[in-house]
Amino acid sequence: MESQTVTIPVGGMTCAACSSRVEKAIRKLAGIENANVNLATEKATVVYDPDALRVSAIKDAIVKAGYKALDLSSAGAVDADKLRKQRDIRILWTKFIVAISLAIPLLYIAMAPMITWVHLPFPRALDPMNFPLVYALTELLMTIPIVAAGYRFYTVGFKALVQRSPNMDSLIALGTTAAILYSLYNVWQIALGHFMAVESLYFESAGVIIALILLGKSLEAVSKGRTSEAIKKLMGLAPKTAIIIQNGVEKEIAIDEVLPGDIIVVKPGAKIPVDGTVVEGHTSIDESMLTGESMPVDKAAGSEVYAATINTTGLIRFKATKVGGETALAQIIKLVEDAQGSKAPIAQLADIVSGYFVPIVCLVAILAGGAWFLAASVNPALLPAGYFPLKFALTIFISVLVIACPCALGLATPTAIMVGTGKGAENGILIKGGEALETAHKINTIVFDKTGTITEGKPKVTDVIPVGIEADYLLRIIASAEKGSEHPLGQAIVNGAGEKGLELFAVEHFESLTGRGIEALINGAKTLVGNRKLMDERGISLAELEEASDLLAEEGKTPMYAALDGKLAGIIAVADVVKPSSKSAIESLHRMGIEVAMITGDNKKTASAIAKQVGIDKVLSEVLPQDKSNEVKKLQDEGRKVAMVGDGINDAPALAQADIGIAIGSGTDVAMESADIVLMRSDLMDVPTAINLSKRTIRNIKQNLFWAFGYNVVGIPIAAGLLHIFGGPLLNPIFAAAAMSMSSVSVLTNALRLKRFKPGQQEKKPFFPPGMVKGSCC
């Protein structure tokens, strides 16, 4: 039997180490040909031999690895996935609220008695000097619910340790467990009458760590890309029913019942239900949702029509050729799913380092504790006052683990991302999570869609060239003729006259000439408005305006000819005009060393004219909707980091395929859902701003990680007793916890510096605060 591919949703993954562990567990099974676990989409795509194993065996392997293998039924899968994620977010927020509501008073109870220079109100019944056991038990009772809220850190973290692939959960589990066990030991000492042990309780360290990490996990869950929303909106574009001709009678049936060969009737204003070929009628069809181009396409017998496009003017009949999963829309949906599923999750530096950091810390703690136990047993003079060998060894062991506790490590990335995405939102840039923010700083090529992105997406009158009459009169009479037309070019002319305040003439006669233009009787003159074909049919010479017409076409404009009483009256040119910010944005990107390309389904001449106006490096013209993502992939195959900027449904696969998808806020919902970054103000100047914000944030993250690891690099040897060897002080776990807290404070303070970011500021001072030089570490 041939190999089969199955996609299984996986629940419970929190970092790159998790997805790696699930992938390894699946690959160990006999009959697996390939397995790819995507942390971003939370799915495992598996190619397997159905003769060797069943899907149930793959799901069992996922469960044994410590994760959830979710239902892969396609029926309602999109809604089910959305509901599941919403439920998970609610649960995380609930756990955080429980943890933080107890962690704050726990921290106060632990710290208030130690702050002697300020008189803080404190319950007398909990006075640690007079009631040490009550004080200790109160802290313990407050810690238990917090630990319960973060129980998953322990179940996943310790299982990962057993399976020799530690992750961030392992660090959290080890650090907080060390603090809690040492604190429990001291509660026991207090119960035995050793009241000074009250100074060695670290329940608040564990409680605050768990609460803060739960906050980070909650924010991470909220910010994950909502890929199911994009797919759901795409699926909702196609009509639910179709009108077919059956035995000469029109009959409305469900879209799923349409078969290839059925003759389908589509009335003006209705959506095309499936792909097919026109057999009868003339019309114009708005294919902008599919092609991204604003101009409707004229259709006649023999023309191809596509599902979910809109019939604007006439009634047509067409033969269904592609239905269900074979339609162009269905192929776009598949492209979006495939591109999103193939995105490799970004391995956070903290997760990578944790794979080496955890075993090293554990080894150092065990070796240091064991070495000092043996040394102190042989030479009691090494013991500090009040210590015996086991207590001394345990103090060393706990100090190493406590100072290595990953609070700062866990906060280093999410805090910077929180501030960075917040600054983006303040400036109208919606960044969907840390993954997008992290990738954006590596971009070296940006591909812009043309229509609606670089251009306004709406045709406007650009030129009026009269022959023998006033320009305003020409515009006025043509607008009067076009008032009865539903064609967007005609509407653009009517709008152009309206903007000039021109009053339109009454139309005595009107006739639409399909594929050529219109004929009307206006103000006593026989008026023709249309293309070259119409003028040639009526024997009207265009020689006088031939040169002007060619020049307009070279500039990417659509010339429309007008004739009055059989004589050429002039040309009105209509074009999709460039947005005011397009040229400035592209110039800014060039200054950043980024190559800019434009992709469009439009013809080469029009595309080149637009590119010349805005200074674009590379033009990809006449590209079919389904090929846009292929063009992006070609650039990626050349080793480029590519961002795609677009606004249409046809851009969705390319947005998903690109390393970063950037959607224009005025575009379609599907484009915005498929993208990693959304420009809410539809201002292209926000593209360089987003990239600069990414660079600033990543630099901040690296600084945070430097401080987080720096404290450990310096603190762990001291905690292991390095200074004590030379007669120096022994690091008490209290100071280890304080050092750990200081690392967290430095990380948070550094992240808050991002609040000073302003659009445009980075071009003068690229990411280096006053007094710093390029190349300095912080």
JSON list of N, CA, C and O in Angstrom, two decimals, residues 96-125:
[
{"chain": "A", "resi": 96, "resn": "PHE", "atom": "N", "xyz": [-3.26, 31.76, 36.44]},
{"chain": "A", "resi": 96, "resn": "PHE", "atom": "CA", "xyz": [-2.42, 32.93, 36.76]},
{"chain": "A", "resi": 96, "resn": "PHE", "atom": "C", "xyz": [-3.06, 33.79, 37.84]},
{"chain": "A", "resi": 96, "resn": "PHE", "atom": "O", "xyz": [-2.38, 34.24, 38.76]},
{"chain": "A", "resi": 97, "resn": "ILE", "atom": "N", "xyz": [-4.38, 34.01, 37.72]},
{"chain": "A", "resi": 97, "resn": "ILE", "atom": "CA", "xyz": [-5.09, 34.84, 38.71]},
{"chain": "A", "resi": 97, "resn": "ILE", "atom": "C", "xyz": [-4.99, 34.21, 40.09]},
{"chain": "A", "resi": 97, "resn": "ILE", "atom": "O", "xyz": [-4.75, 34.89, 41.10]},
{"chain": "A", "resi": 98, "resn": "VAL", "atom": "N", "xyz": [-5.17, 32.88, 40.15]},
{"chain": "A", "resi": 98, "resn": "VAL", "atom": "CA", "xyz": [-5.05, 32.17, 41.43]},
{"chain": "A", "resi": 98, "resn": "VAL", "atom": "C", "xyz": [-3.63, 32.35, 41.98]},
{"chain": "A", "resi": 98, "resn": "VAL", "atom": "O", "xyz": [-3.44, 32.67, 43.16]},
{"chain": "A", "resi": 99, "resn": "ALA", "atom": "N", "xyz": [-2.63, 32.15, 41.12]},
{"chain": "A", "resi": 99, "resn": "ALA", "atom": "CA", "xyz": [-1.24, 32.21, 41.57]},
{"chain": "A", "resi": 99, "resn": "ALA", "atom": "C", "xyz": [-0.84, 33.61, 42.02]},
{"chain": "A", "resi": 99, "resn": "ALA", "atom": "O", "xyz": [-0.24, 33.79, 43.09]},
{"chain": "A", "resi": 100, "resn": "ILE", "atom": "N", "xyz": [-1.18, 34.62, 41.23]},
{"chain": "A", "resi": 100, "resn": "ILE", "atom": "CA", "xyz": [-0.73, 35.98, 41.56]},
{"chain": "A", "resi": 100, "resn": "ILE", "atom": "C", "xyz": [-1.47, 36.53, 42.77]},
{"chain": "A", "resi": 100, "resn": "ILE", "atom": "O", "xyz": [-0.91, 37.31, 43.55]},
{"chain": "A", "resi": 101, "resn": "SER", "atom": "N", "xyz": [-2.74, 36.12, 42.94]},
{"chain": "A", "resi": 101, "resn": "SER", "atom": "CA", "xyz": [-3.51, 36.62, 44.10]},
{"chain": "A", "resi": 101, "resn": "SER", "atom": "C", "xyz": [-2.95, 36.10, 45.41]},
{"chain": "A", "resi": 101, "resn": "SER", "atom": "O", "xyz": [-3.17, 36.70, 46.46]},
{"chain": "A", "resi": 102, "resn": "LEU", "atom": "N", "xyz": [-2.22, 34.99, 45.37]},
{"chain": "A", "resi": 102, "resn": "LEU", "atom": "CA", "xyz": [-1.59, 34.46, 46.58]},
{"chain": "A", "resi": 102, "resn": "LEU", "atom": "C", "xyz": [-0.10, 34.83, 46.64]},
{"chain": "A", "resi": 102, "resn": "LEU", "atom": "O", "xyz": [0.45, 35.00, 47.72]},
{"chain": "A", "resi": 103, "resn": "ALA", "atom": "N", "xyz": [0.53, 34.96, 45.45]},
{"chain": "A", "resi": 103, "resn": "ALA", "atom": "CA", "xyz": [1.98, 35.26, 45.43]},
{"chain": "A", "resi": 103, "resn": "ALA", "atom": "C", "xyz": [2.27, 36.65, 45.98]},
{"chain": "A", "resi": 103, "resn": "ALA", "atom": "O", "xyz": [3.29, 36.84, 46.67]},
{"chain": "A", "resi": 104, "resn": "ILE", "atom": "N", "xyz": [1.40, 37.61, 45.69]},
{"chain": "A", "resi": 104, "resn": "ILE", "atom": "CA", "xyz": [1.65, 38.99, 46.17]},
{"chain": "A", "resi": 104, "resn": "ILE", "atom": "C", "xyz": [1.61, 39.07, 47.70]},
{"chain": "A", "resi": 104, "resn": "ILE", "atom": "O", "xyz": [2.55, 39.57, 48.33]},
{"chain": "A", "resi": 105, "resn": "PRO", "atom": "N", "xyz": [0.53, 38.57, 48.35]},
{"chain": "A", "resi": 105, "resn": "PRO", "atom": "CA", "xyz": [0.56, 38.60, 49.83]},
{"chain": "A", "resi": 105, "resn": "PRO", "atom": "C", "xyz": [1.65, 37.70, 50.42]},
{"chain": "A", "resi": 105, "resn": "PRO", "atom": "O", "xyz": [2.22, 38.02, 51.47]},
{"chain": "A", "resi": 106, "resn": "LEU", "atom": "N", "xyz": [1.98, 36.61, 49.73]},
{"chain": "A", "resi": 106, "resn": "LEU", "atom": "CA", "xyz": [3.06, 35.73, 50.21]},
{"chain": "A", "resi": 106, "resn": "LEU", "atom": "C", "xyz": [4.39, 36.48, 50.20]},
{"chain": "A", "resi": 106, "resn": "LEU", "atom": "O", "xyz": [5.17, 36.41, 51.16]},
{"chain": "A", "resi": 107, "resn": "LEU", "atom": "N", "xyz": [4.63, 37.22, 49.13]},
{"chain": "A", "resi": 107, "resn": "LEU", "atom": "CA", "xyz": [5.86, 38.00, 49.03]},
{"chain": "A", "resi": 107, "resn": "LEU", "atom": "C", "xyz": [5.91, 39.08, 50.12]},
{"chain": "A", "resi": 107, "resn": "LEU", "atom": "O", "xyz": [6.95, 39.32, 50.74]},
{"chain": "A", "resi": 108, "resn": "TYR", "atom": "N", "xyz": [4.76, 39.70, 50.38]},
{"chain": "A", "resi": 108, "resn": "TYR", "atom": "CA", "xyz": [4.69, 40.74, 51.42]},
{"chain": "A", "resi": 108, "resn": "TYR", "atom": "C", "xyz": [5.00, 40.14, 52.80]},
{"chain": "A", "resi": 108, "resn": "TYR", "atom": "O", "xyz": [5.78, 40.69, 53.58]},
{"chain": "A", "resi": 109, "resn": "ILE", "atom": "N", "xyz": [4.38, 38.99, 53.08]},
{"chain": "A", "resi": 109, "resn": "ILE", "atom": "CA", "xyz": [4.58, 38.34, 54.39]},
{"chain": "A", "resi": 109, "resn": "ILE", "atom": "C", "xyz": [6.06, 37.97, 54.57]},
{"chain": "A", "resi": 109, "resn": "ILE", "atom": "O", "xyz": [6.62, 38.09, 55.65]},
{"chain": "A", "resi": 110, "resn": "ALA", "atom": "N", "xyz": [6.69, 37.51, 53.47]},
{"chain": "A", "resi": 110, "resn": "ALA", "atom": "CA", "xyz": [8.08, 37.06, 53.56]},
{"chain": "A", "resi": 110, "resn": "ALA", "atom": "C", "xyz": [9.04, 38.24, 53.71]},
{"chain": "A", "resi": 110, "resn": "ALA", "atom": "O", "xyz": [10.05, 38.14, 54.43]},
{"chain": "A", "resi": 111, "resn": "MET", "atom": "N", "xyz": [8.75, 39.35, 53.03]},
{"chain": "A", "resi": 111, "resn": "MET", "atom": "CA", "xyz": [9.72, 40.44, 52.97]},
{"chain": "A", "resi": 111, "resn": "MET", "atom": "C", "xyz": [9.49, 41.53, 54.01]},
{"chain": "A", "resi": 111, "resn": "MET", "atom": "O", "xyz": [10.45, 42.18, 54.47]},
{"chain": "A", "resi": 112, "resn": "ALA", "atom": "N", "xyz": [8.24, 41.79, 54.39]},
{"chain": "A", "resi": 112, "resn": "ALA", "atom": "CA", "xyz": [7.94, 42.91, 55.29]},
{"chain": "A", "resi": 112, "resn": "ALA", "atom": "C", "xyz": [8.71, 42.85, 56.61]},
{"chain": "A", "resi": 112, "resn": "ALA", "atom": "O", "xyz": [9.25, 43.88, 57.05]},
{"chain": "A", "resi": 113, "resn": "PRO", "atom": "N", "xyz": [8.81, 41.68, 57.29]},
{"chain": "A", "resi": 113, "resn": "PRO", "atom": "CA", "xyz": [9.56, 41.66, 58.56]},
{"chain": "A", "resi": 113, "resn": "PRO", "atom": "C", "xyz": [11.05, 41.96, 58.38]},
{"chain": "A", "resi": 113, "resn": "PRO", "atom": "O", "xyz": [11.73, 42.35, 59.33]},
{"chain": "A", "resi": 114, "resn": "MET", "atom": "N", "xyz": [11.58, 41.74, 57.16]},
{"chain": "A", "resi": 114, "resn": "MET", "atom": "CA", "xyz": [13.02, 41.97, 56.93]},
{"chain": "A", "resi": 114, "resn": "MET", "atom": "C", "xyz": [13.34, 43.43, 56.65]},
{"chain": "A", "resi": 114, "resn": "MET", "atom": "O", "xyz": [14.49, 43.84, 56.72]},
{"chain": "A", "resi": 115, "resn": "ILE", "atom": "N", "xyz": [12.31, 44.21, 56.25]},
{"chain": "A", "resi": 115, "resn": "ILE", "atom": "CA", "xyz": [12.54, 45.62, 55.93]},
{"chain": "A", "resi": 115, "resn": "ILE", "atom": "C", "xyz": [12.38, 46.42, 57.22]},
{"chain": "A", "resi": 115, "resn": "ILE", "atom": "O", "xyz": [11.29, 46.85, 57.58]},
{"chain": "A", "resi": 116, "resn": "THR", "atom": "N", "xyz": [13.48, 46.59, 57.91]},
{"chain": "A", "resi": 116, "resn": "THR", "atom": "CA", "xyz": [13.43, 47.22, 59.24]},
{"chain": "A", "resi": 116, "resn": "THR", "atom": "C", "xyz": [13.47, 48.74, 59.19]},
{"chain": "A", "resi": 116, "resn": "THR", "atom": "O", "xyz": [13.09, 49.42, 60.13]},
{"chain": "A", "resi": 117, "resn": "TRP", "atom": "N", "xyz": [13.97, 49.30, 58.08]},
{"chain": "A", "resi": 117, "resn": "TRP", "atom": "CA", "xyz": [14.10, 50.77, 58.01]},
{"chain": "A", "resi": 117, "resn": "TRP", "atom": "C", "xyz": [12.78, 51.46, 57.67]},
{"chain": "A", "resi": 117, "resn": "TRP", "atom": "O", "xyz": [12.68, 52.67, 57.74]},
{"chain": "A", "resi": 118, "resn": "VAL", "atom": "N", "xyz": [11.76, 50.68, 57.30]},
{"chain": "A", "resi": 118, "resn": "VAL", "atom": "CA", "xyz": [10.42, 51.23, 57.06]},
{"chain": "A", "resi": 118, "resn": "VAL", "atom": "C", "xyz": [9.44, 50.39, 57.86]},
{"chain": "A", "resi": 118, "resn": "VAL", "atom": "O", "xyz": [9.47, 49.16, 57.83]},
{"chain": "A", "resi": 119, "resn": "HIS", "atom": "N", "xyz": [8.56, 51.07, 58.58]},
{"chain": "A", "resi": 119, "resn": "HIS", "atom": "CA", "xyz": [7.58, 50.34, 59.40]},
{"chain": "A", "resi": 119, "resn": "HIS", "atom": "C", "xyz": [6.37, 49.99, 58.53]},
{"chain": "A", "resi": 119, "resn": "HIS", "atom": "O", "xyz": [5.54, 50.82, 58.22]},
{"chain": "A", "resi": 120, "resn": "LEU", "atom": "N", "xyz": [6.33, 48.73, 58.12]},
{"chain": "A", "resi": 120, "resn": "LEU", "atom": "CA", "xyz": [5.22, 48.24, 57.31]},
{"chain": "A", "resi": 120, "resn": "LEU", "atom": "C", "xyz": [4.21, 47.53, 58.20]},
{"chain": "A", "resi": 120, "resn": "LEU", "atom": "O", "xyz": [4.59, 46.79, 59.12]},
{"chain": "A", "resi": 121, "resn": "PRO", "atom": "N", "xyz": [2.93, 47.77, 57.97]},
{"chain": "A", "resi": 121, "resn": "PRO", "atom": "CA", "xyz": [1.91, 47.08, 58.79]},
{"chain": "A", "resi": 121, "resn": "PRO", "atom": "C", "xyz": [2.03, 45.57, 58.63]},
{"chain": "A", "resi": 121, "resn": "PRO", "atom": "O", "xyz": [2.20, 45.08, 57.50]},
{"chain": "A", "resi": 122, "resn": "PHE", "atom": "N", "xyz": [1.95, 44.83, 59.73]},
{"chain": "A", "resi": 122, "resn": "PHE", "atom": "CA", "xyz": [2.12, 43.38, 59.67]},
{"chain": "A", "resi": 122, "resn": "PHE", "atom": "C", "xyz": [1.29, 42.72, 60.77]},
{"chain": "A", "resi": 122, "resn": "PHE", "atom": "O", "xyz": [1.28, 43.20, 61.91]},
{"chain": "A", "resi": 123, "resn": "PRO", "atom": "N", "xyz": [0.56, 41.63, 60.48]},
{"chain": "A", "resi": 123, "resn": "PRO", "atom": "CA", "xyz": [-0.27, 40.96, 61.51]},
{"chain": "A", "resi": 123, "resn": "PRO", "atom": "C", "xyz": [0.60, 40.43, 62.66]},
{"chain": "A", "resi": 123, "resn": "PRO", "atom": "O", "xyz": [1.58, 39.73, 62.41]},
{"chain": "A", "resi": 124, "resn": "ARG", "atom": "N", "xyz": [0.24, 40.78, 63.86]},
{"chain": "A", "resi": 124, "resn": "ARG", "atom": "CA", "xyz": [1.04, 40.35, 65.02]},
{"chain": "A", "resi": 124, "resn": "ARG", "atom": "C", "xyz": [1.02, 38.84, 65.19]},
{"chain": "A", "resi": 124, "resn": "ARG", "atom": "O", "xyz": [2.00, 38.24, 65.64]},
{"chain": "A", "resi": 125, "resn": "ALA", "atom": "N", "xyz": [-0.09, 38.22, 64.79]},
{"chain": "A", "resi": 125, "resn": "ALA", "atom": "CA", "xyz": [-0.21, 36.76, 64.93]},
{"chain": "A", "resi": 125, "resn": "ALA", "atom": "C", "xyz": [0.78, 36.02, 64.03]},
{"chain": "A", "resi": 125, "resn": "ALA", "atom": "O", "xyz": [1.02, 34.82, 64.24]}
]
